[in-house]
Amino acid sequence: MERLIGRYGKFGAAKTFIIFAGIHGNEKAGIKALEELFADFTKNQIAFDGTIIGIAGNLKALEQNARFIHKDLNRQWYLSKIRKLGALPYGMLNTQEDIEQKEILDLILEIVHDKGKKLMLIDLHTTSAKGGCFTITNTLERSSELALQIPVPVINGMTNKIGGTTLEYFDQLGLPAIAFEAGQHEELEAVNRIKAALVSIFKHTACLEKELVKEYESSFLKMQEDFAHLPRKVNVLYRHPVEEEDAFVMEEGFGNFHRIQKGDLLARDKHGPIYSHLDGLILMPLYQKKGNDGFFIVEEEKIGYEF
Ligand SMILES: [Zn+2]
């Protein structure tokens, strides 16, 4: 697999989308969606007022269909670490993810620091639990605006709960960024959702003319219908951290946005049962071996009393 999935658009255009796929190696829907989208745009010579740069994340982990090899590539994006990686030669790097990250930075750093660019990051993921289709924003207002172009719940307040994500990196650069969790890892519809979501954002940012690429509309409408029962915006209240030695096991049957109450049994680890200490909705319960987030608890954002 190549690091650069594709590049498309107008030479010298200001609006630039960096799109990551497969930052987690067991999440392949984003790669497939980008490959198909680039092929379609190229074949039909779609006019695009901007640049799309599609980048594959953890190549070694993608090869092994594992979330990561040594450590989670989506927890490594601290500015201090990025500076360090820039200064170190490849021969001095000890883990696979450091090599992967340095290769990605070699591709994007020049663009990221180009003041003439209007840059946006879209980071594509899938989840281990069912019912997972949502966007996550960093703290920039523009990120929420972009996220709202995808008809699934928007999760705010995640960057305070987990450090070192690609979203936080862009946050610190003052640039908008969203992650799109497009469904369960193996779900076929995830690829269609990603293509429809990207086209919707491209149209909203006036990179694509509204009447072009109409064939993605049916996937968009299906996504809108399938997730209409879920809240439009939620805030993260709690993250349950997990270490490998905890022997964390989620109780069966939880899906994204399942309503839970204080006192509900959610999981077990070596210390015993884990009960919810809050009322809310569960998000991203961990149903795979690798990962440091056991589950999140979120609450619906109250709308309707703005002054
Ligand atoms: Zn992921």
PDB file of C-alpha atoms and ligand atoms in Angstrom:
ATOM      1  CA  MET A   1       0.000   0.000   0.000  1.00  0.00           C
ATOM      2  CA  GLU A   2       1.193   3.496  -0.856  1.00  0.00           C
ATOM      3  CA  ARG A   3       1.364   6.345   1.670  1.00  0.00           C
ATOM      4  CA  LEU A   4      -0.221   8.788  -0.770  1.00  0.00           C
ATOM      5  CA  ILE A   5      -3.659   7.404  -1.672  1.00  0.00           C
ATOM      6  CA  GLY A   6      -4.229  10.218  -4.129  1.00  0.00           C
ATOM      7  CA  ARG A   7      -4.108  13.910  -4.862  1.00  0.00           C
ATOM      8  CA  TYR A   8      -6.769  15.736  -6.826  1.00  0.00           C
ATOM      9  CA  GLY A   9      -7.724  19.284  -7.653  1.00  0.00           C
ATOM     10  CA  LYS A  10      -6.646  22.594  -9.017  1.00  0.00           C
ATOM     11  CA  PHE A  11      -2.995  23.601  -9.049  1.00  0.00           C
ATOM     12  CA  GLY A  12      -2.301  26.427  -6.593  1.00  0.00           C
ATOM     13  CA  ALA A  13      -5.818  26.397  -5.047  1.00  0.00           C
ATOM     14  CA  ALA A  14      -6.055  27.783  -1.512  1.00  0.00           C
ATOM     15  CA  LYS A  15      -8.670  25.399  -0.089  1.00  0.00           C
ATOM     16  CA  THR A  16      -6.875  22.210   0.854  1.00  0.00           C
ATOM     17  CA  PHE A  17      -8.215  19.053   2.455  1.00  0.00           C
ATOM     18  CA  ILE A  18      -5.791  16.702   4.114  1.00  0.00           C
ATOM     19  CA  ILE A  19      -7.679  13.438   4.536  1.00  0.00           C
ATOM     20  CA  PHE A  20      -6.249  10.665   6.699  1.00  0.00           C
ATOM     21  CA  ALA A  21      -7.473   7.078   6.400  1.00  0.00           C
ATOM     22  CA  GLY A  22      -6.247   4.013   8.242  1.00  0.00           C
ATOM     23  CA  ILE A  23      -4.507   5.839  11.100  1.00  0.00           C
ATOM     24  CA  HIS A  24      -5.788   2.679  12.812  1.00  0.00           C
ATOM     25  CA  GLY A  25      -4.784  -0.343  10.732  1.00  0.00           C
ATOM     26  CA  ASN A  26      -8.000  -2.321  11.274  1.00  0.00           C
ATOM     27  CA  GLU A  27     -10.106   0.545   9.877  1.00  0.00           C
ATOM     28  CA  LYS A  28      -9.937   0.205   6.111  1.00  0.00           C
ATOM     29  CA  ALA A  29     -13.198   1.800   4.940  1.00  0.00           C
ATOM     30  CA  GLY A  30     -11.583   5.229   4.548  1.00  0.00           C
ATOM     31  CA  ILE A  31      -8.871   3.894   2.247  1.00  0.00           C
ATOM     32  CA  LYS A  32     -11.406   2.192  -0.008  1.00  0.00           C
ATOM     33  CA  ALA A  33     -13.662   5.248  -0.068  1.00  0.00           C
ATOM     34  CA  LEU A  34     -10.808   7.571  -1.026  1.00  0.00           C
ATOM     35  CA  GLU A  35      -9.540   5.209  -3.722  1.00  0.00           C
ATOM     36  CA  GLU A  36     -13.019   5.056  -5.241  1.00  0.00           C
ATOM     37  CA  LEU A  37     -13.582   8.806  -4.972  1.00  0.00           C
ATOM     38  CA  PHE A  38     -10.242   9.685  -6.588  1.00  0.00           C
ATOM     39  CA  ALA A  39     -10.921   7.154  -9.378  1.00  0.00           C
ATOM     40  CA  ASP A  40     -14.395   8.584  -9.998  1.00  0.00           C
ATOM     41  CA  PHE A  41     -13.273  12.248  -9.979  1.00  0.00           C
ATOM     42  CA  THR A  42     -10.359  11.440 -12.288  1.00  0.00           C
ATOM     43  CA  LYS A  43     -12.420   9.370 -14.717  1.00  0.00           C
ATOM     44  CA  ASN A  44     -15.124  12.009 -15.002  1.00  0.00           C
ATOM     45  CA  GLN A  45     -12.718  14.972 -14.827  1.00  0.00           C
ATOM     46  CA  ILE A  46     -14.774  16.590 -12.069  1.00  0.00           C
ATOM     47  CA  ALA A  47     -14.010  20.311 -11.683  1.00  0.00           C
ATOM     48  CA  PHE A  48     -12.729  20.932  -8.167  1.00  0.00           C
ATOM     49  CA  ASP A  49     -11.799  24.349  -6.772  1.00  0.00           C
ATOM     50  CA  GLY A  50      -9.360  23.112  -4.152  1.00  0.00           C
ATOM     51  CA  THR A  51      -6.941  20.296  -3.451  1.00  0.00           C
ATOM     52  CA  ILE A  52      -7.624  16.917  -1.847  1.00  0.00           C
ATOM     53  CA  ILE A  53      -4.676  15.000  -0.461  1.00  0.00           C
ATOM     54  CA  GLY A  54      -5.511  11.462   0.692  1.00  0.00           C
ATOM     55  CA  ILE A  55      -2.975   9.885   3.028  1.00  0.00           C
ATOM     56  CA  ALA A  56      -2.839   6.340   4.383  1.00  0.00           C
ATOM     57  CA  GLY A  57      -1.976   6.233   8.093  1.00  0.00           C
ATOM     58  CA  ASN A  58      -0.406   3.200   9.726  1.00  0.00           C
ATOM     59  CA  LEU A  59       0.824   1.165   6.712  1.00  0.00           C
ATOM     60  CA  LYS A  60       2.354  -1.677   8.720  1.00  0.00           C
ATOM     61  CA  ALA A  61      -0.761  -2.026  10.901  1.00  0.00           C
ATOM     62  CA  LEU A  62      -2.985  -1.895   7.789  1.00  0.00           C
ATOM     63  CA  GLU A  63      -0.969  -4.787   6.366  1.00  0.00           C
ATOM     64  CA  GLN A  64      -1.611  -6.796   9.556  1.00  0.00           C
ATOM     65  CA  ASN A  65      -5.202  -5.569   9.995  1.00  0.00           C
ATOM     66  CA  ALA A  66      -4.280  -4.465  13.549  1.00  0.00           C
ATOM     67  CA  ARG A  67      -5.178  -1.194  15.282  1.00  0.00           C
ATOM     68  CA  PHE A  68      -1.455  -0.539  15.765  1.00  0.00           C
ATOM     69  CA  ILE A  69       1.918  -2.325  16.045  1.00  0.00           C
ATOM     70  CA  HIS A  70       3.627  -0.793  19.099  1.00  0.00           C
ATOM     71  CA  LYS A  71       1.438   2.137  20.066  1.00  0.00           C
ATOM     72  CA  ASP A  72      -1.687   3.992  18.961  1.00  0.00           C
ATOM     73  CA  LEU A  73      -0.772   6.307  16.046  1.00  0.00           C
ATOM     74  CA  ASN A  74      -3.705   8.547  16.952  1.00  0.00           C
ATOM     75  CA  ARG A  75      -2.182   9.447  20.330  1.00  0.00           C
ATOM     76  CA  GLN A  76       1.187  10.727  19.076  1.00  0.00           C
ATOM     77  CA  TRP A  77       0.394  14.175  17.673  1.00  0.00           C
ATOM     78  CA  TYR A  78       1.897  16.429  20.343  1.00  0.00           C
ATOM     79  CA  LEU A  79       3.737  19.489  18.974  1.00  0.00           C
ATOM     80  CA  SER A  80       6.793  18.674  21.130  1.00  0.00           C
ATOM     81  CA  LYS A  81       6.923  15.170  19.700  1.00  0.00           C
ATOM     82  CA  ILE A  82       6.427  16.383  16.140  1.00  0.00           C
ATOM     83  CA  ARG A  83       9.392  18.736  16.534  1.00  0.00           C
ATOM     84  CA  LYS A  84      11.483  15.872  17.911  1.00  0.00           C
ATOM     85  CA  LEU A  85      10.550  13.566  15.035  1.00  0.00           C
ATOM     86  CA  GLY A  86      11.555  16.278  12.576  1.00  0.00           C
ATOM     87  CA  ALA A  87      15.020  16.491  14.104  1.00  0.00           C
ATOM     88  CA  LEU A  88      15.699  12.745  14.371  1.00  0.00           C
ATOM     89  CA  PRO A  89      16.902  10.641  11.417  1.00  0.00           C
ATOM     90  CA  TYR A  90      14.850   7.500  10.602  1.00  0.00           C
ATOM     91  CA  GLY A  91      17.635   5.276  11.936  1.00  0.00           C
ATOM     92  CA  MET A  92      17.134   6.670  15.446  1.00  0.00           C
ATOM     93  CA  LEU A  93      13.408   5.835  15.631  1.00  0.00           C
ATOM     94  CA  ASN A  94      12.511   2.892  17.878  1.00  0.00           C
ATOM     95  CA  THR A  95       8.891   2.110  17.099  1.00  0.00           C
ATOM     96  CA  GLN A  96       6.939   1.432  13.918  1.00  0.00           C
ATOM     97  CA  GLU A  97       4.501   4.255  14.717  1.00  0.00           C
ATOM     98  CA  ASP A  98       7.321   6.817  15.008  1.00  0.00           C
ATOM     99  CA  ILE A  99       8.480   5.828  11.516  1.00  0.00           C
ATOM    100  CA  GLU A 100       4.925   6.004  10.164  1.00  0.00           C
ATOM    101  CA  GLN A 101       4.364   9.412  11.756  1.00  0.00           C
ATOM    102  CA  LYS A 102       7.616  10.854  10.433  1.00  0.00           C
ATOM    103  CA  GLU A 103       6.739   9.672   6.916  1.00  0.00           C
ATOM    104  CA  ILE A 104       3.315  11.328   7.166  1.00  0.00           C
ATOM    105  CA  LEU A 105       4.866  14.547   8.471  1.00  0.00           C
ATOM    106  CA  ASP A 106       7.358  14.542   5.583  1.00  0.00           C
ATOM    107  CA  LEU A 107       4.326  14.661   3.271  1.00  0.00           C
ATOM    108  CA  ILE A 108       2.238  17.280   5.065  1.00  0.00           C
ATOM    109  CA  LEU A 109       4.482  19.645   7.082  1.00  0.00           C
ATOM    110  CA  GLU A 110       5.140  22.017   4.210  1.00  0.00           C
ATOM    111  CA  ILE A 111       1.407  22.280   3.468  1.00  0.00           C
ATOM    112  CA  VAL A 112       0.487  22.604   7.144  1.00  0.00           C
ATOM    113  CA  HIS A 113       2.761  25.626   7.542  1.00  0.00           C
ATOM    114  CA  ASP A 114       1.823  27.253   4.216  1.00  0.00           C
ATOM    115  CA  LYS A 115       0.022  30.425   5.323  1.00  0.00           C
ATOM    116  CA  GLY A 116      -1.531  30.829   1.868  1.00  0.00           C
ATOM    117  CA  LYS A 117      -3.538  27.628   2.282  1.00  0.00           C
ATOM    118  CA  LYS A 118      -7.002  27.305   3.787  1.00  0.00           C
ATOM    119  CA  LEU A 119      -6.427  23.956   5.368  1.00  0.00           C
ATOM    120  CA  MET A 120      -8.876  21.426   6.799  1.00  0.00           C
ATOM    121  CA  LEU A 121      -8.240  17.966   8.180  1.00  0.00           C
ATOM    122  CA  ILE A 122     -10.680  15.097   7.859  1.00  0.00           C
ATOM    123  CA  ASP A 123      -9.609  11.943   9.697  1.00  0.00           C
ATOM    124  CA  LEU A 124     -11.544   8.800   8.690  1.00  0.00           C
ATOM    125  CA  HIS A 125     -12.256   6.009  11.180  1.00  0.00           C
ATOM    126  CA  THR A 126     -14.615   3.142  12.005  1.00  0.00           C
ATOM    127  CA  THR A 127     -15.507   1.681  15.427  1.00  0.00           C
ATOM    128  CA  SER A 128     -15.627  -1.782  17.006  1.00  0.00           C
ATOM    129  CA  ALA A 129     -19.157  -1.308  18.396  1.00  0.00           C
ATOM    130  CA  LYS A 130     -22.413  -1.261  16.438  1.00  0.00           C
ATOM    131  CA  GLY A 131     -24.394   1.896  15.672  1.00  0.00           C
ATOM    132  CA  GLY A 132     -21.286   4.024  15.451  1.00  0.00           C
ATOM    133  CA  CYS A 133     -21.678   6.794  12.977  1.00  0.00           C
ATOM    134  CA  PHE A 134     -20.736  10.244  14.177  1.00  0.00           C
ATOM    135  CA  THR A 135     -18.289  13.093  13.757  1.00  0.00           C
ATOM    136  CA  ILE A 136     -15.848  14.438  16.336  1.00  0.00           C
ATOM    137  CA  THR A 137     -14.661  18.041  16.208  1.00  0.00           C
ATOM    138  CA  ASN A 138     -11.712  19.937  17.606  1.00  0.00           C
ATOM    139  CA  THR A 139     -12.440  23.245  19.349  1.00  0.00           C
ATOM    140  CA  LEU A 140     -12.590  25.511  16.289  1.00  0.00           C
ATOM    141  CA  GLU A 141     -16.017  26.838  15.372  1.00  0.00           C
ATOM    142  CA  ARG A 142     -15.340  26.063  11.710  1.00  0.00           C
ATOM    143  CA  SER A 143     -14.928  22.372  12.602  1.00  0.00           C
ATOM    144  CA  SER A 144     -18.480  22.168  13.964  1.00  0.00           C
ATOM    145  CA  GLU A 145     -19.745  23.909  10.857  1.00  0.00           C
ATOM    146  CA  LEU A 146     -18.035  21.316   8.637  1.00  0.00           C
ATOM    147  CA  ALA A 147     -19.170  18.426  10.837  1.00  0.00           C
ATOM    148  CA  LEU A 148     -22.799  19.569  10.578  1.00  0.00           C
ATOM    149  CA  GLN A 149     -22.646  18.915   6.814  1.00  0.00           C
ATOM    150  CA  ILE A 150     -22.715  15.198   7.657  1.00  0.00           C
ATOM    151  CA  PRO A 151     -26.161  14.065   8.904  1.00  0.00           C
ATOM    152  CA  VAL A 152     -24.965  12.159  11.988  1.00  0.00           C
ATOM    153  CA  PRO A 153     -24.341  13.223  15.609  1.00  0.00           C
ATOM    154  CA  VAL A 154     -21.513  15.705  16.268  1.00  0.00           C
ATOM    155  CA  ILE A 155     -19.378  14.948  19.324  1.00  0.00           C
ATOM    156  CA  ASN A 156     -17.933  18.029  21.027  1.00  0.00           C
ATOM    157  CA  GLY A 157     -15.419  18.120  23.851  1.00  0.00           C
ATOM    158  CA  MET A 158     -13.413  15.025  22.914  1.00  0.00           C
ATOM    159  CA  THR A 159     -10.049  16.791  22.623  1.00  0.00           C
ATOM    160  CA  ASN A 160     -10.171  17.580  26.376  1.00  0.00           C
ATOM    161  CA  LYS A 161     -10.573  13.883  27.136  1.00  0.00           C
ATOM    162  CA  ILE A 162      -7.943  12.259  24.908  1.00  0.00           C
ATOM    163  CA  GLY A 163      -4.562  13.781  24.159  1.00  0.00           C
ATOM    164  CA  GLY A 164      -2.332  13.501  21.126  1.00  0.00           C
ATOM    165  CA  THR A 165      -4.996  12.956  18.474  1.00  0.00           C
ATOM    166  CA  THR A 166      -4.724  14.378  14.957  1.00  0.00           C
ATOM    167  CA  LEU A 167      -7.629  16.674  15.929  1.00  0.00           C
ATOM    168  CA  GLU A 168      -5.640  18.145  18.798  1.00  0.00           C
ATOM    169  CA  TYR A 169      -2.622  18.668  16.520  1.00  0.00           C
ATOM    170  CA  PHE A 170      -4.725  20.788  14.161  1.00  0.00           C
ATOM    171  CA  ASP A 171      -6.333  22.511  17.137  1.00  0.00           C
ATOM    172  CA  GLN A 172      -2.922  23.684  18.293  1.00  0.00           C
ATOM    173  CA  LEU A 173      -2.157  24.933  14.782  1.00  0.00           C
ATOM    174  CA  GLY A 174      -5.444  26.883  14.842  1.00  0.00           C
ATOM    175  CA  LEU A 175      -6.839  24.821  11.968  1.00  0.00           C
ATOM    176  CA  PRO A 176     -10.227  23.098  11.638  1.00  0.00           C
ATOM    177  CA  ALA A 177     -10.342  19.326  11.874  1.00  0.00           C
ATOM    178  CA  ILE A 178     -12.994  16.650  12.150  1.00  0.00           C
ATOM    179  CA  ALA A 179     -12.895  12.897  12.581  1.00  0.00           C
ATOM    180  CA  PHE A 180     -15.631  10.887  10.904  1.00  0.00           C
ATOM    181  CA  GLU A 181     -16.484   7.528  12.469  1.00  0.00           C
ATOM    182  CA  ALA A 182     -18.352   5.934   9.594  1.00  0.00           C
ATOM    183  CA  GLY A 183     -19.723   2.759  11.177  1.00  0.00           C
ATOM    184  CA  GLN A 184     -18.514  -0.610  12.390  1.00  0.00           C
ATOM    185  CA  HIS A 185     -15.191  -1.829  10.944  1.00  0.00           C
ATOM    186  CA  GLU A 186     -16.698  -4.447   8.615  1.00  0.00           C
ATOM    187  CA  GLU A 187     -19.904  -2.605   7.694  1.00  0.00           C
ATOM    188  CA  LEU A 188     -20.170  -2.292   3.895  1.00  0.00           C
ATOM    189  CA  GLU A 189     -22.206   0.918   4.064  1.00  0.00           C
ATOM    190  CA  ALA A 190     -19.299   2.699   5.809  1.00  0.00           C
ATOM    191  CA  VAL A 191     -17.529   3.251   2.468  1.00  0.00           C
ATOM    192  CA  ASN A 192     -20.645   4.834   0.920  1.00  0.00           C
ATOM    193  CA  ARG A 193     -21.164   7.041   3.974  1.00  0.00           C
ATOM    194  CA  ILE A 194     -17.613   8.350   3.752  1.00  0.00           C
ATOM    195  CA  LYS A 195     -17.914   9.216   0.068  1.00  0.00           C
ATOM    196  CA  ALA A 196     -21.259  10.959   0.649  1.00  0.00           C
ATOM    197  CA  ALA A 197     -19.894  12.833   3.684  1.00  0.00           C
ATOM    198  CA  LEU A 198     -16.840  14.084   1.811  1.00  0.00           C
ATOM    199  CA  VAL A 199     -18.880  15.207  -1.186  1.00  0.00           C
ATOM    200  CA  SER A 200     -21.234  17.068   1.159  1.00  0.00           C
ATOM    201  CA  ILE A 201     -18.306  18.963   2.715  1.00  0.00           C
ATOM    202  CA  PHE A 202     -16.778  19.663  -0.697  1.00  0.00           C
ATOM    203  CA  LYS A 203     -20.066  21.183  -1.809  1.00  0.00           C
ATOM    204  CA  HIS A 204     -20.512  23.229   1.365  1.00  0.00           C
ATOM    205  CA  THR A 205     -17.021  24.714   0.958  1.00  0.00           C
ATOM    206  CA  ALA A 206     -17.807  25.527  -2.702  1.00  0.00           C
ATOM    207  CA  CYS A 207     -15.053  23.277  -4.013  1.00  0.00           C
ATOM    208  CA  LEU A 208     -17.612  21.233  -5.921  1.00  0.00           C
ATOM    209  CA  GLU A 209     -20.557  22.642  -7.807  1.00  0.00           C
ATOM    210  CA  LYS A 210     -23.868  21.594  -6.282  1.00  0.00           C
ATOM    211  CA  GLU A 211     -25.179  19.802  -9.369  1.00  0.00           C
ATOM    212  CA  LEU A 212     -22.078  17.651  -9.848  1.00  0.00           C
ATOM    213  CA  VAL A 213     -21.679  14.079  -8.580  1.00  0.00           C
ATOM    214  CA  LYS A 214     -25.369  13.557  -7.870  1.00  0.00           C
ATOM    215  CA  GLU A 215     -24.837   9.797  -7.530  1.00  0.00           C
ATOM    216  CA  TYR A 216     -23.689  10.265  -3.916  1.00  0.00           C
ATOM    217  CA  GLU A 217     -27.029  11.754  -2.887  1.00  0.00           C
ATOM    218  CA  SER A 218     -28.767   8.428  -2.261  1.00  0.00           C
ATOM    219  CA  SER A 219     -26.078   7.383   0.256  1.00  0.00           C
ATOM    220  CA  PHE A 220     -26.403  10.791   1.903  1.00  0.00           C
ATOM    221  CA  LEU A 221     -30.181  10.474   2.224  1.00  0.00           C
ATOM    222  CA  LYS A 222     -29.881   6.923   3.546  1.00  0.00           C
ATOM    223  CA  MET A 223     -27.402   8.105   6.192  1.00  0.00           C
ATOM    224  CA  GLN A 224     -29.761  10.944   7.130  1.00  0.00           C
ATOM    225  CA  GLU A 225     -32.640   8.495   7.521  1.00  0.00           C
ATOM    226  CA  ASP A 226     -30.643   5.813   9.343  1.00  0.00           C
ATOM    227  CA  PHE A 227     -29.377   8.199  12.040  1.00  0.00           C
ATOM    228  CA  ALA A 228     -32.313  10.610  12.348  1.00  0.00           C
ATOM    229  CA  HIS A 229     -33.229   9.043  15.721  1.00  0.00           C
ATOM    230  CA  LEU A 230     -29.888  10.039  17.259  1.00  0.00           C
ATOM    231  CA  PRO A 231     -29.108  13.414  18.888  1.00  0.00           C
ATOM    232  CA  ARG A 232     -27.630  16.085  16.578  1.00  0.00           C
ATOM    233  CA  LYS A 233     -24.983  17.248  19.060  1.00  0.00           C
ATOM    234  CA  VAL A 234     -23.539  15.663  22.196  1.00  0.00           C
ATOM    235  CA  ASN A 235     -20.864  16.614  24.714  1.00  0.00           C
ATOM    236  CA  VAL A 236     -18.374  14.199  26.220  1.00  0.00           C
ATOM    237  CA  LEU A 237     -18.783  13.856  29.996  1.00  0.00           C
ATOM    238  CA  TYR A 238     -16.437  10.998  30.799  1.00  0.00           C
ATOM    239  CA  ARG A 239     -13.757   8.730  29.351  1.00  0.00           C
ATOM    240  CA  HIS A 240     -12.934   5.397  30.979  1.00  0.00           C
ATOM    241  CA  PRO A 241      -9.161   4.889  30.552  1.00  0.00           C
ATOM    242  CA  VAL A 242      -7.853   1.353  30.058  1.00  0.00           C
ATOM    243  CA  GLU A 243      -4.367  -0.120  30.367  1.00  0.00           C
ATOM    244  CA  GLU A 244      -3.470  -3.466  28.840  1.00  0.00           C
ATOM    245  CA  GLU A 245      -2.883  -5.072  32.263  1.00  0.00           C
ATOM    246  CA  ASP A 246      -6.394  -4.075  33.456  1.00  0.00           C
ATOM    247  CA  ALA A 247      -7.993  -7.092  31.711  1.00  0.00           C
ATOM    248  CA  PHE A 248     -10.896  -4.814  30.736  1.00  0.00           C
ATOM    249  CA  VAL A 249     -13.945  -6.570  29.264  1.00  0.00           C
ATOM    250  CA  MET A 250     -17.007  -4.629  28.174  1.00  0.00           C
ATOM    251  CA  GLU A 251     -20.362  -6.233  29.029  1.00  0.00           C
ATOM    252  CA  GLU A 252     -22.131  -7.572  25.941  1.00  0.00           C
ATOM    253  CA  GLY A 253     -24.849  -5.667  24.144  1.00  0.00           C
ATOM    254  CA  PHE A 254     -23.831  -2.023  24.307  1.00  0.00           C
ATOM    255  CA  GLY A 255     -23.905  -0.029  21.091  1.00  0.00           C
ATOM    256  CA  ASN A 256     -23.063   3.588  20.386  1.00  0.00           C
ATOM    257  CA  PHE A 257     -25.666   5.984  21.844  1.00  0.00           C
ATOM    258  CA  HIS A 258     -27.294   3.333  24.066  1.00  0.00           C
ATOM    259  CA  ARG A 259     -28.895   5.126  26.966  1.00  0.00           C
ATOM    260  CA  ILE A 260     -27.413   4.201  30.345  1.00  0.00           C
ATOM    261  CA  GLN A 261     -28.204   5.132  33.917  1.00  0.00           C
ATOM    262  CA  LYS A 262     -26.166   5.655  37.032  1.00  0.00           C
ATOM    263  CA  GLY A 263     -25.509   2.242  38.567  1.00  0.00           C
ATOM    264  CA  ASP A 264     -25.707   0.226  35.319  1.00  0.00           C
ATOM    265  CA  LEU A 265     -23.078  -2.516  34.997  1.00  0.00           C
ATOM    266  CA  LEU A 266     -20.944  -1.569  31.995  1.00  0.00           C
ATOM    267  CA  ALA A 267     -17.775  -3.642  32.143  1.00  0.00           C
ATOM    268  CA  ARG A 268     -15.409  -5.658  34.318  1.00  0.00           C
ATOM    269  CA  ASP A 269     -11.678  -5.529  34.894  1.00  0.00           C
ATOM    270  CA  LYS A 270      -9.198  -7.070  37.339  1.00  0.00           C
ATOM    271  CA  HIS A 271     -10.579  -4.866  40.143  1.00  0.00           C
ATOM    272  CA  GLY A 272     -14.139  -6.123  39.644  1.00  0.00           C
ATOM    273  CA  PRO A 273     -17.345  -4.769  38.085  1.00  0.00           C
ATOM    274  CA  ILE A 274     -17.466  -1.248  36.617  1.00  0.00           C
ATOM    275  CA  TYR A 275     -20.746   0.612  37.120  1.00  0.00           C
ATOM    276  CA  SER A 276     -21.759   3.852  35.487  1.00  0.00           C
ATOM    277  CA  HIS A 277     -21.505   6.851  37.811  1.00  0.00           C
ATOM    278  CA  LEU A 278     -23.588   8.988  35.425  1.00  0.00           C
ATOM    279  CA  ASP A 279     -26.801   9.044  33.402  1.00  0.00           C
ATOM    280  CA  GLY A 280     -26.101   9.520  29.714  1.00  0.00           C
ATOM    281  CA  LEU A 281     -25.391   7.799  26.421  1.00  0.00           C
ATOM    282  CA  ILE A 282     -22.547   5.372  25.868  1.00  0.00           C
ATOM    283  CA  LEU A 283     -20.067   5.975  23.079  1.00  0.00           C
ATOM    284  CA  MET A 284     -17.346   3.784  21.572  1.00  0.00           C
ATOM    285  CA  PRO A 285     -17.545   0.832  23.989  1.00  0.00           C
ATOM    286  CA  LEU A 286     -14.388  -1.205  23.431  1.00  0.00           C
ATOM    287  CA  TYR A 287     -15.136  -4.560  21.801  1.00  0.00           C
ATOM    288  CA  GLN A 288     -11.627  -5.267  20.520  1.00  0.00           C
ATOM    289  CA  LYS A 289      -8.404  -6.194  22.268  1.00  0.00           C
ATOM    290  CA  LYS A 290      -6.332  -3.114  21.501  1.00  0.00           C
ATOM    291  CA  GLY A 291      -7.254   0.370  22.674  1.00  0.00           C
ATOM    292  CA  ASN A 292      -6.936   2.628  25.713  1.00  0.00           C
ATOM    293  CA  ASP A 293     -10.489   3.955  25.851  1.00  0.00           C
ATOM    294  CA  GLY A 294     -12.892   1.525  27.541  1.00  0.00           C
ATOM    295  CA  PHE A 295     -15.954   3.651  26.779  1.00  0.00           C
ATOM    296  CA  PHE A 296     -17.129   7.238  26.807  1.00  0.00           C
ATOM    297  CA  ILE A 297     -20.278   8.685  28.370  1.00  0.00           C
ATOM    298  CA  VAL A 298     -21.846  11.597  26.510  1.00  0.00           C
ATOM    299  CA  GLU A 299     -24.918  13.790  26.999  1.00  0.00           C
ATOM    300  CA  GLU A 300     -27.195  15.377  24.485  1.00  0.00           C
ATOM    301  CA  GLU A 301     -26.535  19.089  24.008  1.00  0.00           C
ATOM    302  CA  LYS A 302     -29.547  21.086  25.098  1.00  0.00           C
ATOM    303  CA  ILE A 303     -30.721  23.343  22.314  1.00  0.00           C
ATOM    304  CA  GLY A 304     -33.426  25.970  22.463  1.00  0.00           C
ATOM    305  CA  TYR A 305     -32.521  28.520  25.097  1.00  0.00           C
ATOM    306  CA  GLU A 306     -30.024  30.721  23.325  1.00  0.00           C
ATOM    307  CA  PHE A 307     -30.064  34.406  24.230  1.00  0.00           C
TER     308      PHE A 307
HETATM  309 ZN    ZN B   1      -9.901   4.734  14.619  1.00  0.00          ZN
END
